[in-house]
């Protein structure tokens, strides 16, 4: 039979056999000799210090953005002021903020989705399929990570110009639809997290390889795919170099639009940093919304490993 319910039943039996071979000691996070020790005071202290150091740049931006343009000449402020909303209004009046945010949202979402799909497909092929030259091809893909991005800017701009995409969001989306890091990330995860027995079981049941990927490989890759999507979204959202080159000032992404706040001879750093805080708010909301899924994904991946 080649029906989907039979595939899922076979996959479930294969998972049960794999769990049985691993033994009772691998079912939980505790060893057979006793319960696992929790993190100590030094661990929490170190993590708290890292958290404070990570939040300090954002707090400093909010601190300066909540004062007027003379705050830095008066010394280092210690408490927020009351001008943040006024400075935010200046940001909205000075640049096409909402259009730039919409462009960044489109580019980041499309790029993250495409990177996850194509990288998972490539990772599944490299990790579980046997074909001639697979190891050499994977090494070549990984080696491209060592090539500086700046070396490809001129030929890439020529290609975008030939296609007539300069000034369009396609010129930012298409070059990033798949990344070498994403392929490497998914290959390493699927190699350890997806047992070969599951693929063999569904293949013997009559499923095609694409069915095996969709019903077995992709669900197994969800924890790593969630992390890859988050990394790609953040990297695309904050990318400035290539969008600044290929996009017009009338159709910018958010980092390019914020750069326009510094185009004058006099730079109002309170307005610039207020704009930086506004651009960071969507990322904070994303981390808050996806935090629980990301933590559960990391824990699930740790148990599988």
Tab-separated table of C-alpha atoms in Angstrom:
chain	number	residue	atom	x	y	z
A	1	UNK	CA	0.000	0.000	0.000
A	2	UNK	CA	1.151	3.540	-0.684
A	3	UNK	CA	-1.467	5.530	1.204
A	4	UNK	CA	-0.369	8.278	3.557
A	5	UNK	CA	-1.909	6.723	6.721
A	6	UNK	CA	0.065	3.515	6.086
A	7	UNK	CA	3.254	5.593	5.629
A	8	UNK	CA	2.703	7.382	8.934
A	9	UNK	CA	1.936	4.095	10.715
A	10	UNK	CA	5.109	2.551	9.330
A	11	UNK	CA	7.108	5.613	10.355
A	12	UNK	CA	5.662	5.373	13.855
A	13	UNK	CA	6.677	1.732	14.124
A	14	UNK	CA	10.156	2.596	12.915
A	15	UNK	CA	10.440	5.335	15.541
A	16	UNK	CA	9.347	2.858	18.210
A	17	UNK	CA	12.024	0.387	17.136
A	18	UNK	CA	14.685	3.099	17.192
A	19	UNK	CA	13.587	4.186	20.684
A	20	UNK	CA	13.637	0.591	21.872
A	21	UNK	CA	17.199	0.106	20.624
A	22	UNK	CA	18.325	3.259	22.398
A	23	UNK	CA	17.115	1.828	25.687
A	24	UNK	CA	15.341	3.365	28.681
A	25	UNK	CA	18.299	5.532	29.598
A	26	UNK	CA	17.845	7.667	26.443
A	27	UNK	CA	14.167	8.507	26.991
A	28	UNK	CA	14.677	11.311	29.418
A	29	UNK	CA	17.285	13.851	30.289
A	30	UNK	CA	18.461	11.810	33.291
A	31	UNK	CA	21.151	9.191	33.453
A	32	UNK	CA	20.664	5.695	34.846
A	33	UNK	CA	22.778	6.519	37.904
A	34	UNK	CA	20.772	9.500	39.156
A	35	UNK	CA	18.941	12.682	38.318
A	36	UNK	CA	20.571	15.341	36.180
A	37	UNK	CA	22.008	18.320	38.029
A	38	UNK	CA	20.455	21.686	37.341
A	39	UNK	CA	22.403	24.840	36.463
A	40	UNK	CA	24.148	26.502	39.378
A	41	UNK	CA	24.552	30.067	40.574
A	42	UNK	CA	27.558	30.725	38.325
A	43	UNK	CA	25.607	29.656	35.253
A	44	UNK	CA	22.692	31.966	36.030
A	45	UNK	CA	25.085	34.776	36.894
A	46	UNK	CA	26.941	34.403	33.602
A	47	UNK	CA	23.698	34.254	31.604
A	48	UNK	CA	22.402	37.337	33.425
A	49	UNK	CA	25.583	39.251	32.594
A	50	UNK	CA	25.292	38.238	28.941
A	51	UNK	CA	21.653	39.330	28.913
A	52	UNK	CA	22.462	42.752	30.373
A	53	UNK	CA	25.337	43.253	27.935
A	54	UNK	CA	23.045	42.336	25.032
A	55	UNK	CA	20.287	44.713	26.129
A	56	UNK	CA	22.600	47.649	26.801
A	57	UNK	CA	22.864	48.885	23.152
A	58	UNK	CA	19.075	48.893	22.826
A	59	UNK	CA	18.678	50.688	26.155
A	60	UNK	CA	21.329	53.233	25.172
A	61	UNK	CA	19.522	53.903	21.878
A	62	UNK	CA	16.245	54.410	23.726
A	63	UNK	CA	17.989	56.590	26.308
A	64	UNK	CA	19.443	58.969	23.711
A	65	UNK	CA	16.321	58.786	21.544
A	66	UNK	CA	14.154	59.988	24.422
A	67	UNK	CA	16.079	63.293	24.811
A	68	UNK	CA	16.663	66.280	22.539
A	69	UNK	CA	19.632	66.740	20.200
A	70	UNK	CA	21.782	68.389	22.899
A	71	UNK	CA	21.798	65.421	25.259
A	72	UNK	CA	25.256	64.132	24.296
A	73	UNK	CA	26.847	67.550	24.694
A	74	UNK	CA	25.599	67.688	28.295
A	75	UNK	CA	27.164	64.359	29.275
A	76	UNK	CA	26.018	60.769	29.476
A	77	UNK	CA	22.308	60.514	30.385
A	78	UNK	CA	21.309	58.043	33.050
A	79	UNK	CA	17.514	58.196	32.862
A	80	UNK	CA	15.136	58.345	29.874
A	81	UNK	CA	13.693	61.689	28.854
A	82	UNK	CA	10.256	62.604	27.586
A	83	UNK	CA	10.961	63.324	23.916
A	84	UNK	CA	10.821	59.832	22.440
A	85	UNK	CA	7.377	60.256	20.865
A	86	UNK	CA	8.377	63.632	19.423
A	87	UNK	CA	11.548	62.148	17.948
A	88	UNK	CA	9.556	59.211	16.570
A	89	UNK	CA	7.219	61.681	14.873
A	90	UNK	CA	10.246	63.338	13.259
A	91	UNK	CA	11.337	59.928	11.967
A	92	UNK	CA	7.936	59.371	10.361
A	93	UNK	CA	8.047	62.833	8.774
A	94	UNK	CA	11.626	62.563	7.502
A	95	UNK	CA	11.649	59.160	5.796
A	96	UNK	CA	9.061	56.771	4.252
A	97	UNK	CA	9.149	54.669	7.422
A	98	UNK	CA	6.020	52.571	6.921
A	99	UNK	CA	6.785	51.823	3.278
A	100	UNK	CA	10.328	50.822	4.233
A	101	UNK	CA	9.011	48.600	7.023
A	102	UNK	CA	6.592	46.924	4.608
A	103	UNK	CA	9.430	46.322	2.138
A	104	UNK	CA	11.626	44.855	4.869
A	105	UNK	CA	8.781	42.626	6.020
A	106	UNK	CA	8.178	41.312	2.492
A	107	UNK	CA	11.859	40.724	1.779
A	108	UNK	CA	12.560	39.082	5.153
A	109	UNK	CA	9.527	36.768	5.123
A	110	UNK	CA	9.983	35.623	1.520
A	111	UNK	CA	13.722	35.121	1.956
A	112	UNK	CA	13.343	33.202	5.227
A	113	UNK	CA	10.656	30.926	3.773
A	114	UNK	CA	12.624	30.181	0.612
A	115	UNK	CA	15.854	29.535	2.515
A	116	UNK	CA	14.088	27.055	4.811
A	117	UNK	CA	12.431	25.164	1.942
A	118	UNK	CA	15.436	24.919	-0.367
A	119	UNK	CA	17.960	24.344	2.414
A	120	UNK	CA	15.843	21.543	3.901
A	121	UNK	CA	15.514	19.880	0.502
A	122	UNK	CA	19.254	20.131	-0.127
A	123	UNK	CA	20.084	19.034	3.423
A	124	UNK	CA	17.833	15.996	3.102
A	125	UNK	CA	19.538	15.053	-0.163
A	126	UNK	CA	23.054	15.459	1.213
A	127	UNK	CA	22.273	13.699	4.491
A	128	UNK	CA	20.170	10.736	3.375
A	129	UNK	CA	20.626	10.166	-0.363
A	130	UNK	CA	23.590	8.388	-1.862
A	131	UNK	CA	24.760	9.774	-5.194
A	132	UNK	CA	28.094	10.199	-6.903
A	133	UNK	CA	29.986	13.324	-5.932
A	134	UNK	CA	27.768	14.207	-2.949
A	135	UNK	CA	30.668	14.757	-0.535
A	136	UNK	CA	32.632	16.900	-2.996
A	137	UNK	CA	29.558	18.961	-3.817
A	138	UNK	CA	28.823	19.543	-0.128
A	139	UNK	CA	32.427	20.631	0.444
A	140	UNK	CA	32.106	23.042	-2.477
A	141	UNK	CA	28.886	24.510	-1.030
A	142	UNK	CA	30.523	24.983	2.360
A	143	UNK	CA	33.634	26.508	0.743
A	144	UNK	CA	31.512	29.278	-0.784
A	145	UNK	CA	30.959	30.588	2.756
A	146	UNK	CA	34.612	31.660	2.768
A	147	UNK	CA	34.136	33.961	-0.252
A	148	UNK	CA	33.591	37.586	0.874
A	149	UNK	CA	30.255	39.043	-0.132
A	150	UNK	CA	31.919	42.161	-1.520
A	151	UNK	CA	33.615	40.132	-4.283
A	152	UNK	CA	30.276	39.290	-5.877
A	153	UNK	CA	28.698	42.729	-5.696
A	154	UNK	CA	29.826	44.002	-9.127
A	155	UNK	CA	28.838	40.918	-11.185
A	156	UNK	CA	25.617	40.564	-9.188
A	157	UNK	CA	24.710	44.201	-9.862
A	158	UNK	CA	25.404	43.674	-13.586
A	159	UNK	CA	23.076	40.658	-13.619
A	160	UNK	CA	20.328	42.590	-11.821
A	161	UNK	CA	20.760	45.466	-14.279
A	162	UNK	CA	20.500	43.103	-17.275
A	163	UNK	CA	17.299	41.654	-15.826
A	164	UNK	CA	15.890	45.122	-15.185
A	165	UNK	CA	15.496	44.473	-11.475
A	166	UNK	CA	17.562	47.372	-10.105
A	167	UNK	CA	15.404	49.374	-7.750
A	168	UNK	CA	13.023	46.424	-7.321
A	169	UNK	CA	12.645	44.193	-4.282
A	170	UNK	CA	13.335	41.179	-6.507
A	171	UNK	CA	16.961	42.304	-6.671
A	172	UNK	CA	17.186	41.793	-2.900
A	173	UNK	CA	15.058	38.646	-2.623
A	174	UNK	CA	16.387	36.448	-5.446
A	175	UNK	CA	20.114	36.446	-4.486
A	176	UNK	CA	19.194	35.236	-0.999
A	177	UNK	CA	16.649	32.475	-1.721
A	178	UNK	CA	19.158	29.829	-0.587
A	179	UNK	CA	22.339	30.085	1.474
A	180	UNK	CA	25.337	27.823	1.958
A	181	UNK	CA	24.971	28.136	5.723
A	182	UNK	CA	21.354	26.951	5.510
A	183	UNK	CA	22.321	23.886	3.468
A	184	UNK	CA	25.130	23.026	5.884
A	185	UNK	CA	22.878	23.600	8.915
A	186	UNK	CA	20.081	21.342	7.679
A	187	UNK	CA	22.485	18.667	6.424
A	188	UNK	CA	24.154	18.331	9.808
A	189	UNK	CA	20.838	18.274	11.662
A	190	UNK	CA	19.084	15.730	9.444
A	191	UNK	CA	22.120	13.464	9.385
A	192	UNK	CA	21.768	12.868	13.144
A	193	UNK	CA	18.076	13.513	13.819
A	194	UNK	CA	16.508	11.383	11.077
A	195	UNK	CA	17.161	7.614	11.313
A	196	UNK	CA	17.731	5.796	8.048
A	197	UNK	CA	15.325	3.074	9.177
A	198	UNK	CA	12.360	5.458	8.903
A	199	UNK	CA	13.151	6.333	5.295
A	200	UNK	CA	13.709	2.689	4.415
A	201	UNK	CA	10.402	1.751	6.043
A	202	UNK	CA	8.304	4.240	4.097
A	203	UNK	CA	10.182	3.445	0.876
A	204	UNK	CA	9.423	-0.267	1.310
A	205	UNK	CA	5.792	0.684	1.871
A	206	UNK	CA	5.703	2.203	-1.613
A	207	UNK	CA	6.213	5.916	-0.922
A	208	UNK	CA	8.252	8.022	-3.285
A	209	UNK	CA	11.286	9.913	-2.068
A	210	UNK	CA	9.431	13.242	-2.145
A	211	UNK	CA	6.664	11.670	-0.008
A	212	UNK	CA	9.292	10.411	2.411
A	213	UNK	CA	10.732	13.909	2.621
A	214	UNK	CA	7.369	15.608	3.133
A	215	UNK	CA	5.973	13.190	5.751
A	216	UNK	CA	9.198	12.112	7.489
A	217	UNK	CA	12.076	14.465	6.668
A	218	UNK	CA	10.374	17.841	6.931
A	219	UNK	CA	8.627	17.156	10.287
A	220	UNK	CA	11.928	15.893	11.705
A	221	UNK	CA	13.655	19.082	10.505
A	222	UNK	CA	11.181	21.507	12.100
A	223	UNK	CA	13.339	22.461	15.129
A	224	UNK	CA	16.343	23.289	12.952
A	225	UNK	CA	14.103	24.906	10.332
A	226	UNK	CA	12.616	27.220	12.962
A	227	UNK	CA	16.068	28.350	14.070
A	228	UNK	CA	17.194	28.804	10.454
A	229	UNK	CA	14.091	30.856	9.668
A	230	UNK	CA	14.750	33.117	12.648
A	231	UNK	CA	18.433	33.601	11.787
A	232	UNK	CA	17.602	34.340	8.154
A	233	UNK	CA	14.796	36.762	9.032
A	234	UNK	CA	17.013	38.745	11.401
A	235	UNK	CA	19.957	38.794	8.976
A	236	UNK	CA	17.733	39.950	6.108
A	237	UNK	CA	15.936	42.539	8.244
A	238	UNK	CA	19.208	44.137	9.319
A	239	UNK	CA	20.988	43.804	5.957
A	240	UNK	CA	22.165	47.195	4.720
A	241	UNK	CA	25.018	46.716	2.244
A	242	UNK	CA	23.329	45.121	-0.781
A	243	UNK	CA	19.925	46.876	-0.487
A	244	UNK	CA	21.734	50.219	-0.222
A	245	UNK	CA	23.472	49.504	-3.540
A	246	UNK	CA	20.628	48.076	-5.587
A	247	UNK	CA	17.490	49.871	-4.288
A	248	UNK	CA	16.307	53.389	-4.983
A	249	UNK	CA	15.841	55.882	-2.129
A	250	UNK	CA	12.140	56.003	-3.042
A	251	UNK	CA	11.733	52.240	-2.488
A	252	UNK	CA	14.067	51.362	0.416
A	253	UNK	CA	14.175	48.719	3.067
A	254	UNK	CA	14.232	49.876	6.672
A	255	UNK	CA	18.029	50.037	7.224
A	256	UNK	CA	18.417	52.009	3.987
A	257	UNK	CA	15.645	54.389	5.013
A	258	UNK	CA	17.236	54.974	8.415
A	259	UNK	CA	20.461	55.926	6.671
A	260	UNK	CA	18.592	58.835	5.092
A	261	UNK	CA	18.287	60.372	8.553
A	262	UNK	CA	22.066	60.992	8.449
A	263	UNK	CA	22.151	62.502	4.966
A	264	UNK	CA	22.206	66.110	6.175
A	265	UNK	CA	25.293	68.014	7.360
A	266	UNK	CA	23.916	68.076	10.897
A	267	UNK	CA	23.021	64.671	12.341
A	268	UNK	CA	20.395	64.635	15.073
A	269	UNK	CA	21.442	61.491	16.939
A	270	UNK	CA	18.359	61.531	19.124
A	271	UNK	CA	16.177	61.162	16.003
A	272	UNK	CA	18.516	58.578	14.437
A	273	UNK	CA	18.549	56.386	17.537
A	274	UNK	CA	14.803	56.770	17.982
A	275	UNK	CA	14.447	55.391	14.463
A	276	UNK	CA	16.804	52.522	15.334
A	277	UNK	CA	14.633	51.624	18.322
A	278	UNK	CA	11.499	51.678	16.161
A	279	UNK	CA	13.199	49.370	13.638
A	280	UNK	CA	14.134	46.935	16.427
A	281	UNK	CA	10.616	46.621	17.859
A	282	UNK	CA	9.403	44.093	15.200
A	283	UNK	CA	12.382	41.850	15.948
A	284	UNK	CA	11.610	41.963	19.676
A	285	UNK	CA	7.981	41.055	18.985
A	286	UNK	CA	9.153	38.170	16.808
A	287	UNK	CA	11.389	36.814	19.564
A	288	UNK	CA	8.584	37.133	22.110
A	289	UNK	CA	6.054	35.379	19.850
A	290	UNK	CA	8.393	32.599	18.723
A	291	UNK	CA	10.400	32.194	21.919
A	292	UNK	CA	8.495	29.205	23.288
A	293	UNK	CA	8.559	27.346	19.957
A	294	UNK	CA	12.284	28.013	19.570
A	295	UNK	CA	13.121	26.761	23.059
A	296	UNK	CA	11.017	23.632	22.569
A	297	UNK	CA	12.685	23.084	19.202
A	298	UNK	CA	16.138	23.340	20.718
A	299	UNK	CA	15.208	20.910	23.488
A	300	UNK	CA	13.677	18.490	20.980
A	301	UNK	CA	16.802	18.628	18.878
A	302	UNK	CA	18.971	18.019	21.938
A	303	UNK	CA	16.938	14.933	22.874
A	304	UNK	CA	17.197	13.584	19.325
A	305	UNK	CA	20.920	14.155	19.255
